[in-house]
Amino acid sequence: MPLSLEIVSPEKLLLSRPVDMVVIPASEGDMGVMEGHTPMIVMLRGGTIDLYEGDRIIDRLFVDGGFAEVTQERCTVLANKAIPLAEVNKAEAERRLAEAEAAYEAADKRDVATEDAALDVVQSARAMTEAAG
Amino acid sequence: MPSLKALRTRINSVKSTQKITSAMKMVAASKLRRAQQQAEAARPYAERMDRMLRALAASVAGSPTAPPLLVGTGADKVHLLIAVTADRGLAGAFNTQVGRATRNLARRLEADGKTVKILAVGRKGRDYLRRELSSRIVGDITYAGKRRIDFGDAQEIGVRIAAMLAAGEIDVATVVYNRFQSVIAQIVTEQQIIPAPPPPAGETLDTSGAIYDFEPDEETILAKLLPQALAIQMYRSLLESAAGEHGARMTAMDNATRNAGDMIKRLSQNYNRARQANITKELIEIISGAEAV
């Protein structure tokens, strides 16, 4: 299995293993990465990472946004948080979504950067609820 | 010559102090191990972040719209010093070292006509700097009662620094902290974080010749990545400082335990001498009393 995938959070190295393909939630749409991909640095939105071995999904993880560095032979995901999909807690996800929406309502809409940041949090929380459901 | 009873009390009190210091040493040793593991675990993220940042920085180098977090505000007027210390004392010179280095740096900058602002992280450093430079302190953060530092804490500091920069309150930011070198050596380090320091001389950009594509564009990614990189840098300093603190405390408590041991030895010797002298004196009294009869 040629592509080596690494998922790292600031607090530790979460996962490091070879895979055939990985689908990452890039900011402008999901992106499948296989060996020999053109080198890229992409921003991630909140969503799920799918690990493929052949045609089979062997693992799915939820990430709450971050960055990914893709080179011909590896894919490195820098996320603040990555949790196996099975462990995503629906109740907690919904609570976070409610919080994020409240924060968005309260955010200063005149400032584009603040609004965008708040919107990102809402999007990430929504992706988490979807992942849980 | 102090009385026997006074000596006995003294010995007992030194003994209980010794018990406390040796217990503190053990605690520090186990906390040190944990802090080192945490610092170790944070390394992969920091390394990869650094790699990405360099690739990005290289591609926006020279661009007039490069974000201030990377290149600074272009001015060199107001310096922010972030002094990272511990919340607790009894760690030898650990906290004072940082305090003193911060003070000297502040004096030097002010002598050059710059304005200095101080952000004190940790209770001990805050107290020290309050005595010396209270008018320059713009904020303080303490983690008293917190079991371990997590990334969120570092992020908070990062956000604060970024906000100050965006508001034009500061031009340059420098962290002063104890870098953990070994259990007995903590090195006070002054590290400039804004503008981001250039890569060490002689080291060429190693992106294995790859030219990256960016999605979305470089500047959008940079705008997101830089605050994260800043938080990571703070996280690293906090962890280094935490490991250093426990190392320093371990050494300090080891010395204290050894000193207490020496003191007990000396006091017991005095005590035994005094006891012997007493007995001899009593014997002489009895003998001379018997002879007189």
Short mmCIF file of C-alpha atoms in Angstrom, two decimals:
data_model
loop_
_atom_site.label_atom_id
_atom_site.label_comp_id
_atom_site.label_asym_id
_atom_site.label_seq_id
_atom_site.Cartn_x
_atom_site.Cartn_y
_atom_site.Cartn_z
CA MET A 1 0.00 0.00 0.00
CA PRO A 2 1.85 2.96 -1.30
CA LEU A 3 0.39 6.15 0.11
CA SER A 4 1.44 6.81 3.68
CA LEU A 5 -1.18 8.69 5.61
CA GLU A 6 -0.58 10.59 8.80
CA ILE A 7 -3.16 12.32 10.95
CA VAL A 8 -1.66 14.60 13.56
CA SER A 9 -3.23 16.75 16.25
CA PRO A 10 -1.28 19.32 18.26
CA GLU A 11 -1.37 16.98 21.20
CA LYS A 12 -0.27 13.80 19.48
CA LEU A 13 0.23 11.73 16.37
CA LEU A 14 -3.19 10.15 15.94
CA LEU A 15 -2.69 7.79 13.08
CA SER A 16 0.10 6.75 10.78
CA ARG A 17 -0.43 3.94 8.29
CA PRO A 18 -0.22 3.09 4.62
CA VAL A 19 -3.44 3.20 2.59
CA ASP A 20 -4.43 2.80 -1.05
CA MET A 21 -6.52 5.91 -1.14
CA VAL A 22 -7.80 8.51 1.26
CA VAL A 23 -10.71 10.88 0.75
CA ILE A 24 -10.27 14.15 2.62
CA PRO A 25 -12.85 16.91 3.08
CA ALA A 26 -11.05 19.78 1.36
CA SER A 27 -12.53 23.23 1.70
CA GLU A 28 -13.78 23.19 -1.88
CA GLY A 29 -15.11 19.68 -2.00
CA ASP A 30 -14.00 16.18 -1.09
CA MET A 31 -10.72 15.13 -2.57
CA GLY A 32 -9.46 11.61 -3.21
CA VAL A 33 -5.73 11.19 -2.80
CA MET A 34 -3.76 8.29 -4.21
CA GLU A 35 -0.10 7.71 -4.78
CA GLY A 36 1.45 10.10 -7.27
CA HIS A 37 -0.95 12.92 -6.54
CA THR A 38 0.36 16.32 -7.48
CA PRO A 39 1.85 18.11 -4.42
CA MET A 40 -0.74 20.27 -2.74
CA ILE A 41 -1.47 22.14 0.43
CA VAL A 42 -5.17 22.27 1.11
CA MET A 43 -7.42 23.63 3.77
CA LEU A 44 -9.95 21.25 5.27
CA ARG A 45 -13.50 21.84 6.39
CA GLY A 46 -15.18 19.78 9.10
CA GLY A 47 -16.05 16.37 7.71
CA THR A 48 -15.04 12.74 7.48
CA ILE A 49 -11.82 11.23 6.27
CA ASP A 50 -12.27 7.86 4.56
CA LEU A 51 -9.39 5.42 4.41
CA TYR A 52 -9.50 2.96 1.51
CA GLU A 53 -7.79 -0.35 1.08
CA GLY A 54 -8.61 -1.51 -2.42
CA ASP A 55 -12.25 -0.59 -2.89
CA ARG A 56 -13.13 -1.05 0.73
CA ILE A 57 -13.36 1.65 3.37
CA ILE A 58 -11.30 0.41 6.27
CA ASP A 59 -11.62 3.35 8.59
CA ARG A 60 -13.54 6.60 8.88
CA LEU A 61 -12.64 9.52 11.08
CA PHE A 62 -14.27 12.82 11.76
CA VAL A 63 -12.05 15.91 11.66
CA ASP A 64 -13.09 19.40 12.69
CA GLY A 65 -11.15 21.20 9.99
CA GLY A 66 -7.44 21.82 9.59
CA PHE A 67 -4.89 21.46 6.82
CA ALA A 68 -3.46 18.73 4.66
CA GLU A 69 -0.19 18.44 2.86
CA VAL A 70 -0.19 16.09 -0.09
CA THR A 71 2.94 14.93 -1.89
CA GLN A 72 3.50 12.11 -4.33
CA GLU A 73 4.05 9.55 -1.63
CA ARG A 74 2.38 10.87 1.49
CA CYS A 75 -0.62 12.72 2.82
CA THR A 76 -0.34 14.55 6.13
CA VAL A 77 -3.46 15.82 7.82
CA LEU A 78 -3.11 18.44 10.54
CA ALA A 79 -6.34 18.55 12.50
CA ASN A 80 -7.24 19.94 15.87
CA LYS A 81 -9.35 16.94 16.56
CA ALA A 82 -9.91 13.64 14.82
CA ILE A 83 -12.22 11.00 16.24
CA PRO A 84 -13.20 7.61 14.83
CA LEU A 85 -16.68 7.91 13.36
CA ALA A 86 -18.03 5.23 15.66
CA GLU A 87 -17.13 7.33 18.67
CA VAL A 88 -18.78 10.53 17.53
CA ASN A 89 -21.42 11.33 20.07
CA LYS A 90 -24.65 12.57 18.55
CA ALA A 91 -25.84 14.41 21.66
CA GLU A 92 -22.52 16.21 22.01
CA ALA A 93 -22.48 17.07 18.33
CA GLU A 94 -25.93 18.60 18.59
CA ARG A 95 -24.94 20.59 21.62
CA ARG A 96 -21.93 21.93 19.75
CA LEU A 97 -24.07 22.79 16.76
CA ALA A 98 -26.48 24.74 18.95
CA GLU A 99 -23.57 26.56 20.56
CA ALA A 100 -21.97 27.33 17.22
CA GLU A 101 -25.24 28.66 15.82
CA ALA A 102 -25.74 30.87 18.85
CA ALA A 103 -22.18 32.16 18.48
CA TYR A 104 -22.85 32.85 14.81
CA GLU A 105 -25.99 34.81 15.65
CA ALA A 106 -24.04 36.83 18.17
CA ALA A 107 -21.07 37.40 15.86
CA ASP A 108 -20.44 40.80 14.34
CA LYS A 109 -21.72 40.46 10.78
CA ARG A 110 -20.04 43.63 9.60
CA ASP A 111 -16.63 42.04 10.02
CA VAL A 112 -16.21 39.51 7.23
CA ALA A 113 -13.41 37.62 8.95
CA THR A 114 -15.35 37.10 12.18
CA GLU A 115 -18.42 36.07 10.29
CA ASP A 116 -16.46 33.59 8.21
CA ALA A 117 -14.79 32.13 11.28
CA ALA A 118 -18.15 31.70 13.01
CA LEU A 119 -19.62 30.16 9.89
CA ASP A 120 -16.75 27.67 9.72
CA VAL A 121 -17.49 26.56 13.26
CA VAL A 122 -21.16 26.08 12.40
CA GLN A 123 -20.25 24.10 9.31
CA SER A 124 -17.87 21.90 11.27
CA ALA A 125 -20.46 21.24 13.97
CA ARG A 126 -23.10 20.46 11.36
CA ALA A 127 -20.76 17.99 9.68
CA MET A 128 -20.25 16.37 13.07
CA THR A 129 -23.99 15.90 13.64
CA GLU A 130 -24.32 14.46 10.17
CA ALA A 131 -21.42 12.12 10.80
CA ALA A 132 -23.06 10.97 14.02
CA GLY A 133 -26.43 10.42 12.42
CA MET B 1 25.42 25.07 74.27
CA PRO B 2 21.72 24.61 73.52
CA SER B 3 19.84 22.31 75.82
CA LEU B 4 19.21 18.68 74.90
CA LYS B 5 15.51 19.30 74.50
CA ALA B 6 16.06 22.20 72.10
CA LEU B 7 18.39 20.05 70.00
CA ARG B 8 15.88 17.22 69.91
CA THR B 9 13.13 19.56 68.66
CA ARG B 10 15.44 20.96 66.05
CA ILE B 11 16.38 17.51 64.75
CA ASN B 12 12.75 16.47 64.53
CA SER B 13 11.78 19.58 62.65
CA VAL B 14 14.59 19.14 60.13
CA LYS B 15 13.56 15.52 59.73
CA SER B 16 10.01 16.43 58.81
CA THR B 17 11.25 19.06 56.39
CA GLN B 18 13.38 16.40 54.79
CA LYS B 19 10.38 14.15 54.42
CA ILE B 20 8.49 16.89 52.64
CA THR B 21 11.32 17.80 50.30
CA SER B 22 11.98 14.21 49.36
CA ALA B 23 8.27 13.67 48.67
CA MET B 24 8.22 16.79 46.51
CA LYS B 25 11.20 15.46 44.63
CA MET B 26 9.38 12.23 43.82
CA VAL B 27 6.28 14.09 42.72
CA ALA B 28 8.37 16.39 40.52
CA ALA B 29 10.10 13.37 38.97
CA SER B 30 6.84 11.75 37.96
CA LYS B 31 5.39 15.03 36.70
CA LEU B 32 8.55 15.61 34.74
CA ARG B 33 8.14 12.29 32.99
CA ARG B 34 4.59 13.18 32.03
CA ALA B 35 5.56 16.66 30.86
CA GLN B 36 8.34 15.22 28.73
CA GLN B 37 5.95 12.76 27.12
CA GLN B 38 3.55 15.56 26.35
CA ALA B 39 6.32 17.63 24.80
CA GLU B 40 7.41 14.63 22.78
CA ALA B 41 3.87 14.03 21.53
CA ALA B 42 3.52 17.62 20.35
CA ARG B 43 6.59 17.42 18.17
CA PRO B 44 5.17 15.75 15.01
CA TYR B 45 2.47 18.38 14.54
CA ALA B 46 4.91 21.23 15.06
CA GLU B 47 7.37 19.76 12.57
CA ARG B 48 4.78 19.28 9.85
CA MET B 49 3.29 22.67 10.50
CA ASP B 50 6.72 24.16 10.11
CA ARG B 51 7.24 22.39 6.80
CA MET B 52 3.94 23.65 5.42
CA LEU B 53 4.56 27.14 6.66
CA ARG B 54 7.91 27.32 4.91
CA ALA B 55 6.45 26.14 1.65
CA LEU B 56 3.75 28.80 1.95
CA ALA B 57 6.09 31.53 3.09
CA ALA B 58 8.40 30.83 0.17
CA SER B 59 5.56 31.21 -2.27
CA VAL B 60 4.29 34.53 -0.91
CA ALA B 61 7.77 35.91 -0.20
CA GLY B 62 8.10 39.47 -1.33
CA SER B 63 4.40 39.88 -1.90
CA PRO B 64 3.24 43.27 -0.59
CA THR B 65 0.08 41.74 0.86
CA ALA B 66 1.92 39.22 3.02
CA PRO B 67 0.11 39.00 6.37
CA PRO B 68 1.60 40.85 9.35
CA LEU B 69 1.76 37.66 11.44
CA LEU B 70 4.43 36.47 9.03
CA VAL B 71 6.35 39.60 8.19
CA GLY B 72 5.43 41.93 11.05
CA THR B 73 3.97 45.39 10.69
CA GLY B 74 7.10 46.75 9.10
CA ALA B 75 7.75 48.86 12.17
CA ASP B 76 9.97 48.04 15.13
CA LYS B 77 8.53 50.33 17.76
CA VAL B 78 6.44 48.42 20.26
CA HIS B 79 7.76 45.16 21.60
CA LEU B 80 5.61 42.59 23.36
CA LEU B 81 7.47 40.32 25.74
CA ILE B 82 5.74 37.14 26.78
CA ALA B 83 7.33 35.86 29.97
CA VAL B 84 6.53 32.22 30.62
CA THR B 85 7.03 31.07 34.20
CA ALA B 86 5.52 28.56 36.59
CA ASP B 87 2.63 29.11 38.97
CA ARG B 88 4.51 27.65 41.89
CA GLY B 89 7.80 28.35 43.50
CA LEU B 90 10.27 26.07 45.28
CA ALA B 91 12.00 25.34 42.02
CA GLY B 92 15.34 26.99 42.56
CA ALA B 93 16.14 29.88 40.27
CA PHE B 94 13.63 28.73 37.65
CA ASN B 95 11.18 31.62 37.89
CA THR B 96 13.63 34.36 38.79
CA GLN B 97 15.78 33.50 35.79
CA VAL B 98 12.96 34.28 33.39
CA GLY B 99 11.95 37.34 35.38
CA ARG B 100 15.45 38.70 35.32
CA ALA B 101 15.95 37.99 31.61
CA THR B 102 12.66 39.73 30.82
CA ARG B 103 13.63 42.73 32.91
CA ASN B 104 17.03 43.02 31.27
CA LEU B 105 15.55 42.68 27.82
CA ALA B 106 12.92 45.31 28.63
CA ARG B 107 15.59 47.71 29.91
CA ARG B 108 17.72 47.15 26.84
CA LEU B 109 14.79 47.79 24.49
CA GLU B 110 13.76 50.88 26.38
CA ALA B 111 17.29 52.20 26.27
CA ASP B 112 16.97 51.93 22.49
CA GLY B 113 13.86 54.07 22.63
CA LYS B 114 11.32 51.28 22.08
CA THR B 115 8.10 50.79 23.93
CA VAL B 116 7.78 47.57 25.91
CA LYS B 117 4.62 45.70 26.79
CA ILE B 118 4.63 42.57 28.89
CA LEU B 119 2.30 39.61 28.92
CA ALA B 120 3.02 37.55 32.00
CA VAL B 121 2.16 33.87 31.79
CA GLY B 122 2.39 32.11 35.14
CA ARG B 123 1.80 33.45 38.62
CA LYS B 124 5.41 33.64 39.79
CA GLY B 125 6.60 35.64 36.83
CA ARG B 126 3.63 37.95 37.11
CA ASP B 127 4.40 38.67 40.76
CA TYR B 128 8.06 39.28 40.03
CA LEU B 129 7.41 41.58 37.08
CA ARG B 130 4.71 43.43 38.96
CA ARG B 131 7.27 44.48 41.50
CA GLU B 132 9.77 45.55 38.87
CA LEU B 133 7.91 46.71 35.79
CA SER B 134 4.28 46.93 36.75
CA SER B 135 3.49 49.78 34.36
CA ARG B 136 4.45 47.70 31.31
CA ILE B 137 2.26 44.71 32.07
CA VAL B 138 -0.68 44.57 29.69
CA GLY B 139 -2.06 41.25 30.80
CA ASP B 140 -1.42 38.08 32.72
CA ILE B 141 -2.50 34.49 32.49
CA THR B 142 -2.15 31.90 35.22
CA TYR B 143 -2.90 28.21 35.25
CA ALA B 144 -2.97 27.72 39.01
CA GLY B 145 -4.86 24.58 39.89
CA LYS B 146 -4.72 23.22 36.37
CA ARG B 147 -3.35 19.71 36.12
CA ARG B 148 -1.94 19.92 32.64
CA ILE B 149 -1.66 22.45 29.89
CA ASP B 150 -3.60 21.66 26.77
CA PHE B 151 -3.51 23.10 23.31
CA GLY B 152 -6.56 25.27 24.01
CA ASP B 153 -4.56 27.28 26.55
CA ALA B 154 -1.88 28.00 24.01
CA GLN B 155 -4.48 28.91 21.43
CA GLU B 156 -5.96 31.47 23.79
CA ILE B 157 -2.61 33.20 24.15
CA GLY B 158 -2.10 33.05 20.39
CA VAL B 159 -5.46 34.67 19.74
CA ARG B 160 -4.62 37.39 22.22
CA ILE B 161 -1.30 38.16 20.59
CA ALA B 162 -2.81 38.10 17.10
CA ALA B 163 -5.54 40.50 18.21
CA MET B 164 -2.98 42.91 19.63
CA LEU B 165 -1.04 42.78 16.40
CA ALA B 166 -4.15 43.31 14.29
CA ALA B 167 -5.12 46.29 16.42
CA GLY B 168 -1.69 47.80 15.80
CA GLU B 169 -0.79 47.69 19.49
CA ILE B 170 2.43 45.78 18.97
CA ASP B 171 5.04 45.39 16.24
CA VAL B 172 7.29 42.63 17.50
CA ALA B 173 6.61 39.76 19.88
CA THR B 174 9.19 37.74 21.77
CA VAL B 175 8.70 34.83 24.15
CA VAL B 176 11.01 34.48 27.11
CA TYR B 177 10.88 31.00 28.60
CA ASN B 178 12.95 28.25 30.14
CA ARG B 179 13.94 25.73 27.53
CA PHE B 180 14.26 22.25 28.94
CA GLN B 181 17.66 20.90 28.19
CA SER B 182 18.12 18.32 30.89
CA VAL B 183 16.88 17.73 34.39
CA ILE B 184 19.60 19.95 35.78
CA ALA B 185 19.79 22.52 33.01
CA GLN B 186 17.06 24.89 31.93
CA ILE B 187 18.17 27.53 29.51
CA VAL B 188 16.46 30.88 29.41
CA THR B 189 15.58 31.45 25.78
CA GLU B 190 14.36 34.56 24.04
CA GLN B 191 12.53 33.60 20.90
CA GLN B 192 11.04 36.05 18.50
CA ILE B 193 7.71 34.87 17.15
CA ILE B 194 6.45 37.92 15.28
CA PRO B 195 7.63 38.58 12.66
CA ALA B 196 8.35 34.91 12.09
CA PRO B 197 12.11 34.41 12.25
CA PRO B 198 13.82 33.45 8.98
CA PRO B 199 14.90 29.81 8.70
CA PRO B 200 18.32 29.18 10.20
CA ALA B 201 21.17 30.23 7.95
CA GLY B 202 22.69 27.59 5.74
CA GLU B 203 19.52 25.57 5.69
CA THR B 204 17.88 25.47 2.33
CA LEU B 205 14.20 25.06 1.90
CA ASP B 206 13.59 21.35 1.74
CA THR B 207 10.36 20.67 -0.05
CA SER B 208 12.04 17.88 -1.99
CA GLY B 209 11.86 20.10 -5.03
CA ALA B 210 8.10 19.93 -5.00
CA ILE B 211 6.10 22.93 -6.10
CA TYR B 212 2.85 22.85 -4.23
CA ASP B 213 -0.56 23.68 -5.54
CA PHE B 214 -2.76 25.48 -3.09
CA GLU B 215 -6.44 25.13 -2.50
CA PRO B 216 -7.90 27.67 -1.92
CA ASP B 217 -5.17 30.25 -2.64
CA GLU B 218 -1.99 30.76 -0.59
CA GLU B 219 -3.21 33.79 1.24
CA THR B 220 -6.44 32.25 2.47
CA ILE B 221 -4.54 29.26 3.76
CA LEU B 222 -1.88 31.44 5.33
CA ALA B 223 -4.50 33.52 7.09
CA LYS B 224 -5.74 30.32 8.74
CA LEU B 225 -2.42 28.63 9.20
CA LEU B 226 -0.51 31.47 10.81
CA PRO B 227 -2.64 31.81 13.95
CA GLN B 228 -2.40 28.05 14.30
CA ALA B 229 1.37 28.18 13.91
CA LEU B 230 1.52 30.93 16.52
CA ALA B 231 -0.53 28.81 18.91
CA ILE B 232 1.77 25.88 18.29
CA GLN B 233 4.80 27.96 19.09
CA MET B 234 3.19 29.09 22.33
CA TYR B 235 2.20 25.51 23.08
CA ARG B 236 5.77 24.41 22.64
CA SER B 237 7.11 27.11 24.93
CA LEU B 238 4.49 26.28 27.56
CA LEU B 239 5.39 22.59 27.44
CA GLU B 240 9.12 23.23 27.52
CA SER B 241 8.61 25.51 30.45
CA ALA B 242 6.44 22.95 32.24
CA ALA B 243 9.06 20.25 31.78
CA GLY B 244 11.75 22.67 32.88
CA GLU B 245 9.78 23.60 35.97
CA HIS B 246 9.53 20.03 37.15
CA GLY B 247 13.17 19.41 36.34
CA ALA B 248 14.21 22.50 38.27
CA ARG B 249 12.02 21.55 41.21
CA MET B 250 13.42 18.05 41.23
CA THR B 251 16.98 19.36 41.42
CA ALA B 252 16.09 21.96 44.02
CA MET B 253 14.32 19.42 46.19
CA ASP B 254 17.14 16.92 45.79
CA ASN B 255 19.56 19.53 47.08
CA ALA B 256 17.22 20.45 49.91
CA THR B 257 16.91 16.81 50.92
CA ARG B 258 20.66 16.40 50.90
CA ASN B 259 21.18 19.59 52.91
CA ALA B 260 18.62 18.45 55.43
CA GLY B 261 20.51 15.15 55.73
CA ASP B 262 23.76 16.99 56.41
CA MET B 263 22.08 19.16 58.95
CA ILE B 264 20.55 16.19 60.75
CA LYS B 265 23.97 14.56 60.92
CA ARG B 266 25.54 17.67 62.41
CA LEU B 267 22.75 18.21 64.88
CA SER B 268 22.77 14.58 66.02
CA GLN B 269 26.50 14.82 66.60
CA ASN B 270 25.99 17.93 68.72
CA TYR B 271 23.18 16.20 70.52
CA ASN B 272 25.28 13.13 71.31
CA ARG B 273 28.20 15.23 72.48
CA ALA B 274 25.95 17.25 74.74
CA ARG B 275 24.41 14.08 76.12
CA GLN B 276 27.82 12.57 76.80
CA ALA B 277 29.03 15.76 78.46
CA ASN B 278 25.96 15.71 80.66
CA ILE B 279 26.56 12.13 81.71
CA THR B 280 30.23 12.79 82.45
CA LYS B 281 29.28 15.81 84.50
CA GLU B 282 26.76 13.81 86.51
CA LEU B 283 29.28 11.02 87.08
CA ILE B 284 31.85 13.48 88.36
CA GLU B 285 29.25 14.94 90.69
CA ILE B 286 28.35 11.51 92.06
CA ILE B 287 31.97 10.44 92.48
CA SER B 288 33.07 13.63 94.14
CA GLY B 289 29.96 13.47 96.32
CA ALA B 290 30.87 9.92 97.37
CA GLU B 291 34.49 10.89 98.07
CA ALA B 292 33.39 13.74 100.28
CA VAL B 293 31.45 11.41 102.57
#
